[in-house]
XYZ file of C-alpha atoms in Angstrom:
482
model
C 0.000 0.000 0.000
C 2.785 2.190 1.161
C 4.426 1.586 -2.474
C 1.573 2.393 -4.310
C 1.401 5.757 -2.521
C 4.759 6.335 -3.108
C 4.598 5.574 -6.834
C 1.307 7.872 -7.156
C 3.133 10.774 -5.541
C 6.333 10.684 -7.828
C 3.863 10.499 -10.711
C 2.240 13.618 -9.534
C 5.324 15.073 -8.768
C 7.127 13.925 -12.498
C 3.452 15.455 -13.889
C 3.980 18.634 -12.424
C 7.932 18.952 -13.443
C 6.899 18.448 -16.961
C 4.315 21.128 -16.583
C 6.624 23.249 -15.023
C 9.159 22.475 -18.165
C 6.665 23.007 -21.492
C 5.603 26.165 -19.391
C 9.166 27.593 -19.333
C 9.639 26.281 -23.130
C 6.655 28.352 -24.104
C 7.773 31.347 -22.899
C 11.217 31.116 -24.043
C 9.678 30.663 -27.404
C 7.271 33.858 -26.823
C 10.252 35.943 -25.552
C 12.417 35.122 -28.722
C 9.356 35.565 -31.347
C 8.220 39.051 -29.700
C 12.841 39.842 -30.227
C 12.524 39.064 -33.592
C 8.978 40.510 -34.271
C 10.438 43.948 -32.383
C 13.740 44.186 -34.506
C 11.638 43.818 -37.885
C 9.897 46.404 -37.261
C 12.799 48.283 -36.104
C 14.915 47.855 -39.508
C 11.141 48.535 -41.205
C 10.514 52.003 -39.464
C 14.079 52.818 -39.821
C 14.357 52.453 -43.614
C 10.712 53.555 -44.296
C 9.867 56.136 -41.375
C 6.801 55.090 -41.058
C 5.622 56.514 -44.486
C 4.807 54.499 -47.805
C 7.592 53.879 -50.537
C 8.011 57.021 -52.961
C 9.133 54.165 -55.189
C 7.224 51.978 -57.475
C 7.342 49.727 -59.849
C 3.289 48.966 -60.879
C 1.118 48.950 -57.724
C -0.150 52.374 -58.312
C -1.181 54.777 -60.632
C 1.173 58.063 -60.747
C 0.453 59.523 -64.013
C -3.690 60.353 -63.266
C -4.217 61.816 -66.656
C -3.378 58.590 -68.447
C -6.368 56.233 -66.592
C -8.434 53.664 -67.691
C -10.328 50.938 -66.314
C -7.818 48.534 -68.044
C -4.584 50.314 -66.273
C -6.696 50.383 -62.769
C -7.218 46.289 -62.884
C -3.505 45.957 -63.792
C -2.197 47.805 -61.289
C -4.522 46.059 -59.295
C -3.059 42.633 -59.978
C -0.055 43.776 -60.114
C -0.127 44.612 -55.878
C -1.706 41.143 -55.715
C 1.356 39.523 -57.329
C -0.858 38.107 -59.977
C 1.230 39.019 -63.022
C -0.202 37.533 -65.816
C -3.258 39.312 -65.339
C -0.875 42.472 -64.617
C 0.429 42.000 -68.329
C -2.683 41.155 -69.513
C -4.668 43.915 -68.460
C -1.384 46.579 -69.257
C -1.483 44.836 -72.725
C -4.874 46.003 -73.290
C -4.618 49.334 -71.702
C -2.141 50.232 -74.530
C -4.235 49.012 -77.420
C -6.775 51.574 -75.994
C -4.019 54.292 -75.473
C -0.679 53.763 -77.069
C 0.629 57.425 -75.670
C 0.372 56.185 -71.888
C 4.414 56.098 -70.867
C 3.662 54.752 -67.342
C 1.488 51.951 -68.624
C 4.579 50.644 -70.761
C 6.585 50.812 -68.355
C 4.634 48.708 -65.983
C 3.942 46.157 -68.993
C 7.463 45.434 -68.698
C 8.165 45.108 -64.942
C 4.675 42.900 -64.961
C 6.843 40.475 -67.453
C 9.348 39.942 -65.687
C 8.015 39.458 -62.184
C 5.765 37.226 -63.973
C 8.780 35.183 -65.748
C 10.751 35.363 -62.703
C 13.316 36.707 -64.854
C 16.643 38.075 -63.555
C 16.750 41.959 -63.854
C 18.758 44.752 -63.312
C 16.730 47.641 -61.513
C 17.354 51.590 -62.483
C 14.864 54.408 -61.490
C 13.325 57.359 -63.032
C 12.703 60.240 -61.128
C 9.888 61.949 -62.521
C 8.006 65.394 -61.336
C 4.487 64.122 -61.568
C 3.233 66.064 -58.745
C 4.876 69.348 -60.217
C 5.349 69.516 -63.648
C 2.980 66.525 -65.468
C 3.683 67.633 -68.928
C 7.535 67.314 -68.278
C 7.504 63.932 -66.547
C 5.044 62.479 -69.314
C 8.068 63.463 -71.793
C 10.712 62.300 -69.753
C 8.843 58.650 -68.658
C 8.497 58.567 -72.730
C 12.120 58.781 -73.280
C 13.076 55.742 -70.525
C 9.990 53.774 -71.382
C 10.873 53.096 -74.787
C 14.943 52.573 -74.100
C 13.627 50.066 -71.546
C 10.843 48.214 -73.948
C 13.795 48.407 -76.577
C 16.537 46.587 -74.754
C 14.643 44.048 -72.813
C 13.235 42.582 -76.455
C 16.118 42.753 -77.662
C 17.180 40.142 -74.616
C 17.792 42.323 -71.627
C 21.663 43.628 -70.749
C 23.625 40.249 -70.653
C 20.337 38.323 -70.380
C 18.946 40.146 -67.616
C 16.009 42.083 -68.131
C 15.652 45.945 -67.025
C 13.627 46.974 -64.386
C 12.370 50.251 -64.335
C 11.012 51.900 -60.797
C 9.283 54.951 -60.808
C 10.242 57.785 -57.697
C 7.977 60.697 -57.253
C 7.379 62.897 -54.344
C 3.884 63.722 -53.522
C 4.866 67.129 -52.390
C 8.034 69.346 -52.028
C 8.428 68.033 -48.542
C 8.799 64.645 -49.656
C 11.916 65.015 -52.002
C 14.298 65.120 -50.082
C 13.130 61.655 -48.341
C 13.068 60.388 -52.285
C 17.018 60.929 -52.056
C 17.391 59.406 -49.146
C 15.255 56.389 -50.182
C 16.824 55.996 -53.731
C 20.326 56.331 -52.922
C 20.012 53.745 -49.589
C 17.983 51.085 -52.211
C 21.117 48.820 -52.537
C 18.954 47.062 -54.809
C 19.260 50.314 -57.639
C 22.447 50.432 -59.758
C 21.500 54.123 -61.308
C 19.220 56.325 -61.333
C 17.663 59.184 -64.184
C 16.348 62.553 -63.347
C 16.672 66.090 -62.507
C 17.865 66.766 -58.952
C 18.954 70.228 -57.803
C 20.474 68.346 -54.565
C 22.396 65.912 -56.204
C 25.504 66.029 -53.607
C 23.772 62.597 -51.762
C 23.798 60.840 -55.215
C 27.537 61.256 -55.487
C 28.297 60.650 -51.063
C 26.369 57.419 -51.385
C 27.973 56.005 -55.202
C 24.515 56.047 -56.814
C 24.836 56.867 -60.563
C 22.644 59.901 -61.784
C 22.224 60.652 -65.442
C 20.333 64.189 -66.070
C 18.070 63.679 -68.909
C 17.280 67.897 -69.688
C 19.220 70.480 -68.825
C 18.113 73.693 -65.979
C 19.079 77.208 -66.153
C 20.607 76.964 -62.519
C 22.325 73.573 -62.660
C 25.385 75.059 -62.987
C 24.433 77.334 -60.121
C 23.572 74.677 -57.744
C 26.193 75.037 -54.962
C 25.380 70.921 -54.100
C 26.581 70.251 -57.736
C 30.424 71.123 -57.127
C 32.145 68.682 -60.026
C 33.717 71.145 -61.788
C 35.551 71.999 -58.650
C 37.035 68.753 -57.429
C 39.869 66.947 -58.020
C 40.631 63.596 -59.528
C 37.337 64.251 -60.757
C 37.018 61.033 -62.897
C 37.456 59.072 -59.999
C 34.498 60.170 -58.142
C 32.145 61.362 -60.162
C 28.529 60.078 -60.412
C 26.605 62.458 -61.859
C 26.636 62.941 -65.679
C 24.779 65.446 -68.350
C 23.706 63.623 -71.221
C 22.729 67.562 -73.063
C 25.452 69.954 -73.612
C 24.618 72.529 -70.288
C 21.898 75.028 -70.591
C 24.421 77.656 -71.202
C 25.436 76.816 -75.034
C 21.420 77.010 -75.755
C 21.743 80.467 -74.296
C 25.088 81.343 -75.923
C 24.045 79.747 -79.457
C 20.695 81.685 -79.193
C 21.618 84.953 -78.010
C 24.060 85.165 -80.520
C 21.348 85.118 -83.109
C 18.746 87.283 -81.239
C 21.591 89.973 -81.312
C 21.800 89.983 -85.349
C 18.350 90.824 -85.720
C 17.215 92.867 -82.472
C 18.428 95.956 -81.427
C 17.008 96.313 -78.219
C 15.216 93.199 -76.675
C 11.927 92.677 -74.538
C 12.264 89.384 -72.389
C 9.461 87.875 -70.614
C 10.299 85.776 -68.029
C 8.127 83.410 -65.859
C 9.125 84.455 -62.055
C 6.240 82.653 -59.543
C 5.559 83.376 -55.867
C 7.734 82.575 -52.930
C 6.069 79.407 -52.042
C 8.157 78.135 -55.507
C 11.217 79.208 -55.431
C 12.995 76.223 -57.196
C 11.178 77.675 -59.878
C 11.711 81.456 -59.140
C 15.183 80.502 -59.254
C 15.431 78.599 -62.252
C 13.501 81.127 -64.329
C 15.002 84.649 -62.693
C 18.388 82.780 -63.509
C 17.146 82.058 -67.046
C 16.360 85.621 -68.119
C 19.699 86.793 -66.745
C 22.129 84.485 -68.194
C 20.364 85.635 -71.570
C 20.570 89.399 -70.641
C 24.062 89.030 -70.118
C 24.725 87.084 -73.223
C 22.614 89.085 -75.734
C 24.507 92.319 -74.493
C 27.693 90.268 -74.399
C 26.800 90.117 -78.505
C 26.318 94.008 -78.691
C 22.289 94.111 -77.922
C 20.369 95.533 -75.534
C 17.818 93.878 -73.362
C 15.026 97.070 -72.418
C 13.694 97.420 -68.841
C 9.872 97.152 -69.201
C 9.024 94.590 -66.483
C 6.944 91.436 -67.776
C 6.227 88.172 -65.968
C 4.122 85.830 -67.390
C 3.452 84.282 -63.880
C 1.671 87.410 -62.861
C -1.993 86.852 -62.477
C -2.384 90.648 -63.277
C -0.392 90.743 -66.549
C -1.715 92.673 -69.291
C 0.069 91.148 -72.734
C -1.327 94.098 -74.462
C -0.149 96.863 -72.286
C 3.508 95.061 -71.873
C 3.878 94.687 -75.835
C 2.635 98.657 -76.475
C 4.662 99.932 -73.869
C 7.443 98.426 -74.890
C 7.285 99.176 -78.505
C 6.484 102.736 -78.115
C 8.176 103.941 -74.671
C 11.495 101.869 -75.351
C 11.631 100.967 -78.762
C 11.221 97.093 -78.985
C 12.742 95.280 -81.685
C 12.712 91.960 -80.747
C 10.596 89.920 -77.982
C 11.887 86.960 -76.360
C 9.411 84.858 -74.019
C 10.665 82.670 -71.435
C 7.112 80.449 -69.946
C 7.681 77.697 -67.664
C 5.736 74.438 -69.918
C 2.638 75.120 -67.673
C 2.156 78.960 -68.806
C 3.115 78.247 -72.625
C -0.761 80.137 -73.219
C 0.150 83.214 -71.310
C 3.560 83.524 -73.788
C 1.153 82.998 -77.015
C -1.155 85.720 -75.638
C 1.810 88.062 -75.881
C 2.822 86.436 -79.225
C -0.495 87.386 -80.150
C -0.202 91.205 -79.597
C 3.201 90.943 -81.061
C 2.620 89.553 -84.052
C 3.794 90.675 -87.615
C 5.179 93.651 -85.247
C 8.899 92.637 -84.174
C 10.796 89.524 -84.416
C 9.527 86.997 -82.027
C 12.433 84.335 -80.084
C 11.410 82.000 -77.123
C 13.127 79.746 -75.009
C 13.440 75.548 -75.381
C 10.137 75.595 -73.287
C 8.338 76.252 -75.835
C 9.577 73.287 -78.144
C 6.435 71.376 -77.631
C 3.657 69.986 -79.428
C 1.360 72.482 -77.277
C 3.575 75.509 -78.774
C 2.681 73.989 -82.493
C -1.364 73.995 -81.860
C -1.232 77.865 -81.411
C 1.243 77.741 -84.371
C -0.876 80.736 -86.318
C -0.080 82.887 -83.679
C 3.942 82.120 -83.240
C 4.921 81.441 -87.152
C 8.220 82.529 -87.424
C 9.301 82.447 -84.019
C 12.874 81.084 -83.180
C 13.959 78.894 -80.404
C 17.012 76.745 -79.538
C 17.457 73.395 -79.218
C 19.381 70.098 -78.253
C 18.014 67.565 -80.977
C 15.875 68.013 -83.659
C 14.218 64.847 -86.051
C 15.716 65.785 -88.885
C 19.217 67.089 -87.814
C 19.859 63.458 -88.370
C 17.878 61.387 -90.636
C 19.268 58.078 -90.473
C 18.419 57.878 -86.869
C 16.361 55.728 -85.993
C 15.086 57.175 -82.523
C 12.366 59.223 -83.911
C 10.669 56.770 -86.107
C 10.853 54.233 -83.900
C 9.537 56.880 -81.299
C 6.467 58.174 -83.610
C 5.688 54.294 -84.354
C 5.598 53.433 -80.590
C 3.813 56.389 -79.062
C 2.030 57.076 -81.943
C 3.064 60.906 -82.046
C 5.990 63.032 -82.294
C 8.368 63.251 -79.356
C 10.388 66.011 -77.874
C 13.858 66.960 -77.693
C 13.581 66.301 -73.511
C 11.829 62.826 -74.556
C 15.193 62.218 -76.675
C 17.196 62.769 -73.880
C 15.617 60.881 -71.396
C 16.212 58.142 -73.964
C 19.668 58.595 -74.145
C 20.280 58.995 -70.416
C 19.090 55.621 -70.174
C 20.832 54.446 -73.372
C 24.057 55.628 -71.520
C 23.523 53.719 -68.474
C 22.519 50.489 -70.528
C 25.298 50.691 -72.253
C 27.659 50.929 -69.004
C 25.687 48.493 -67.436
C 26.611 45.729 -70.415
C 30.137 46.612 -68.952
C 30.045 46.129 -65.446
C 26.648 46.118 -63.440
C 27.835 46.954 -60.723
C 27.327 50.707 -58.824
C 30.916 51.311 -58.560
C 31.796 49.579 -61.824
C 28.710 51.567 -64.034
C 30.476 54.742 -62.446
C 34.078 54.317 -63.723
C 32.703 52.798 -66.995
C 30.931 55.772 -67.754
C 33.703 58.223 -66.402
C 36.574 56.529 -68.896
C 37.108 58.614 -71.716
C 36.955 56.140 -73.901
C 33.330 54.999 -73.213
C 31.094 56.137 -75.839
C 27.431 54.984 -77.072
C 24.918 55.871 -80.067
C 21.821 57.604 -79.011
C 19.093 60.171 -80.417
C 20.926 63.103 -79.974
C 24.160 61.249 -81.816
C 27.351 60.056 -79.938
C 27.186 59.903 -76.458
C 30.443 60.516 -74.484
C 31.481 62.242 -71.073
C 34.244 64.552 -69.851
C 35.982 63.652 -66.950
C 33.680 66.137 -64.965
C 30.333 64.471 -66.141
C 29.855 66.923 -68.842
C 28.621 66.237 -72.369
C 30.192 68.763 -75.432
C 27.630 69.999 -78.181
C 26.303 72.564 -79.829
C 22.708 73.767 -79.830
C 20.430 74.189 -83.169
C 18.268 77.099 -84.198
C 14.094 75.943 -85.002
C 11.697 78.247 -86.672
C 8.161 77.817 -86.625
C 6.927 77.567 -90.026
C 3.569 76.612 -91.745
C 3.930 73.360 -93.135
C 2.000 71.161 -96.200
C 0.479 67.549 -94.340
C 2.548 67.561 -92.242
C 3.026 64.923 -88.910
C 2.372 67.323 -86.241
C -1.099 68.021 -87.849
C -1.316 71.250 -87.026
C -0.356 72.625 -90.301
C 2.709 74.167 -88.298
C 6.428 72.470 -87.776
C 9.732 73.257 -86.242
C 12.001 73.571 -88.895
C 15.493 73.648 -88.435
C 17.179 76.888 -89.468
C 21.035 75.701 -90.311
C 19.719 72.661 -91.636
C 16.975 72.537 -94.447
């Protein structure tokens, strides 16, 4: 009896132990999942501060005047990782509306997630939230360099990936930086950046597809200033620098105006990147246009000015100061404001704008600005056996734009170093050698050691035009070349 007892009370007691153990097991377990759990999200509010991705690749629709119903189910799938229906439904959003960049763009990275294919990821930076027009040209330009090289096989049989970044607001950039040049993942990157000094700290390529007045002014954008230059340089111009289109242009404003009006596009306080850019603008060309024995007059005209009277600037200066020439400077966005003034100019003086205002919205008020002269990087027919702009015309089913050409070739630069070494370091001194060079629509592509790209600007003249492709009955035709 006594045994029995005994035996009961060590199985209680061996019960109990191995209570005691799975309890202490459990929470060992619970302790290291809630470590693990806690250092996630760590790392995840760290590299993300709490705030969505400015990056994407095709969960999201950036571009909201190129929607369809088509697009919004792709995009759909897309953030459901079910890519065949992403390419599907992309595929037939295109059919419906060839001229939709974006859409192309997330076609391709919908392929490749969907063929699990090995790919090389660059991103576009693109000013959606600021200046549509502009980033619709400039997605153009990298859309079709990307849709190009991946059916032709991809770079060393990996396909390209294209990301798009845009900030939501002006707050927001800087974090775009921050989160492009940290994405180890990115091996370049293509835009316009007035604070590109992170891009070359943190060895993250950045080709500059167009060209700003104040580039040169930025005080972030010190290349021409350092030494060894070649070796650390990752920021490149794939346009000659705003300051040959101002050079090439004032030159010829000076041979057939005496004394020049220029309306510039100066906006409020709350913009100054665009103040800036614009107030810089009008004087490099004052200084160049006297430099060529001209004079620029001092009637005051902003086309930014919600008060501006076209008529009363053009009269003004005509009669009070003896206009012989009027040069209008719009930012893309105020392009009607500058015809308004071409208007009350017209058959008067000699009419000039700046590269603004080569655009197909310039050509649809083409009655009112025949004759007007402008400078630019690349024209369609300064060389004819190019392929880029019937290839171009074919795939977007319009004309393109000289900033659409370069966006192409910034990305046909990087594609080309990329084929070299894929690498972020590697891309950098490939494109930095001398000796690198690469076709693209604007001709040759090749670097100085300080990121620079030589070139001369062209002349364009407005003219009216016989069936012709912009089907307005008004072209840019090229003035040294006919």
């Amino acid at each position: 009896m006594t045994n029995k007892k005994e035996n009961l009370r060590l199985l209680i007691s061996l019960g109990i132990a191995g209570v005691m153990v799975a309890a202490i097991l459990w929470l060992i377990s619970q302790v290291s999942s809630t470590i693990v759990t806690s250092s996630d999200q760590t790392q995840s509010s760290s590299s993300f501060t709490n705030k969505p991705s400015l990056m994407n690749l095709g969960t999201r629709i950036l571009v909201k005047v190129q929607t369809s119903p088509e697009k919004t189910d792709g995009v759909k799938a897309f953030a459901e990782k079910d890519f065949t229906t992403a390419v599907k439904k992309f595929t037939d959003s295109l059919k419906n509306n060839p001229n939709d960049p974006e859409t192309l763009i997330y076609l391709n990275n919908a392929k490749i997630a969907r063929d699990n294919s090995e790919a090389i990821k660059v991103a576009i930076v693109a000013p959606i939230n600021f200046d549509p027009s502009l980033a619709e040209e400039i997605l153009r330009g990298v859309a079709q360099a990307q849709n190009e090289v991946n059916n032709q096989g991809g770079i060393n049989g990996k396909k390209l990936q294209i990301v798009i970044a845009s900030a939501e607001n002006r707050e927001d950039s800087a974090r775009l930086d921050n989160e492009l040049v940290e994405d180890k993942s990115l091996v370049a990157a293509v835009g316009v950046r007035r604070k590109a000094e992170i891009y070359k700290e943190k060895g993250l390529v950045l080709v500059l597809p167009v060209e700003l007045p104040n580039q040169a002014e930025n005080p972030n954008n010190t290349l021409n200033s350092q030494p060894n230059i070649s070796t650390n340089n990752y920021l490149f111009h794939v346009n000659p620098l705003y300051d040959n289109l101002v050079d090439t242009h004032s030159r010829y404003i000076a041979r057939q105006a005496r004394n020049v009006a220029i309306c510039g596009d100066v906006r409020s306080s709350r913009d100054n990147s665009t103040s800036s850019s614009n107030q810089i603008l009008v004087e490099k060309y004052t200084q160049a246009i006297k430099k060529y024995g001209s004079n620029v007059i001092s009637t005051p005209c902003n086309l930014a000015d919600k008060n501006f009277d076209p008529k009363a600037f053009v009269d003004k200066a005509i009669e009070t100061e003896n206009a012989s020439g009027f040069l209008l400077m719009p930012s893309i966005r105020n392009i009607y404001f500058a015809t308004k003034v071409a208007q009350e100019v017209k058959g008067r003086k000699p009419l000039f704008a700046s590269e603004t205002m080569y655009s197909a919205t310039t050509l649809q008020n083409g009655k009112d600005l025949e004759g007007m002269v402008l400078p630019v990087y690349w024209h369609r027919n300064a060389n004819k056996d190019n392929p880029f702009a019937k290839n171009a015309f074919q795939l977007w089913n319009a004309q393109v734009n000289q900033r659409t050409a370069g966006a192409y070739d910034a990305l046909q630069a990087i594609i080309a170093g990329l084929k070299e070494d894929s690498t972020r370091e590697g891309l950098q001194r490939v494109l930095s050698n001398p000796n690198f060079s690469t076709s693209g629509a604007t001709g040759m592509i090749q670097f100085s050691p300080s990121g620079e790209r030589q070139g001369e600007a062209m002349l364009v003249k407005i003219e009216r035009c016989e069936s012709c492709s912009s089907g307005t009955g008004y072209d840019f035709a090229l003035l040294n070349k006919k």
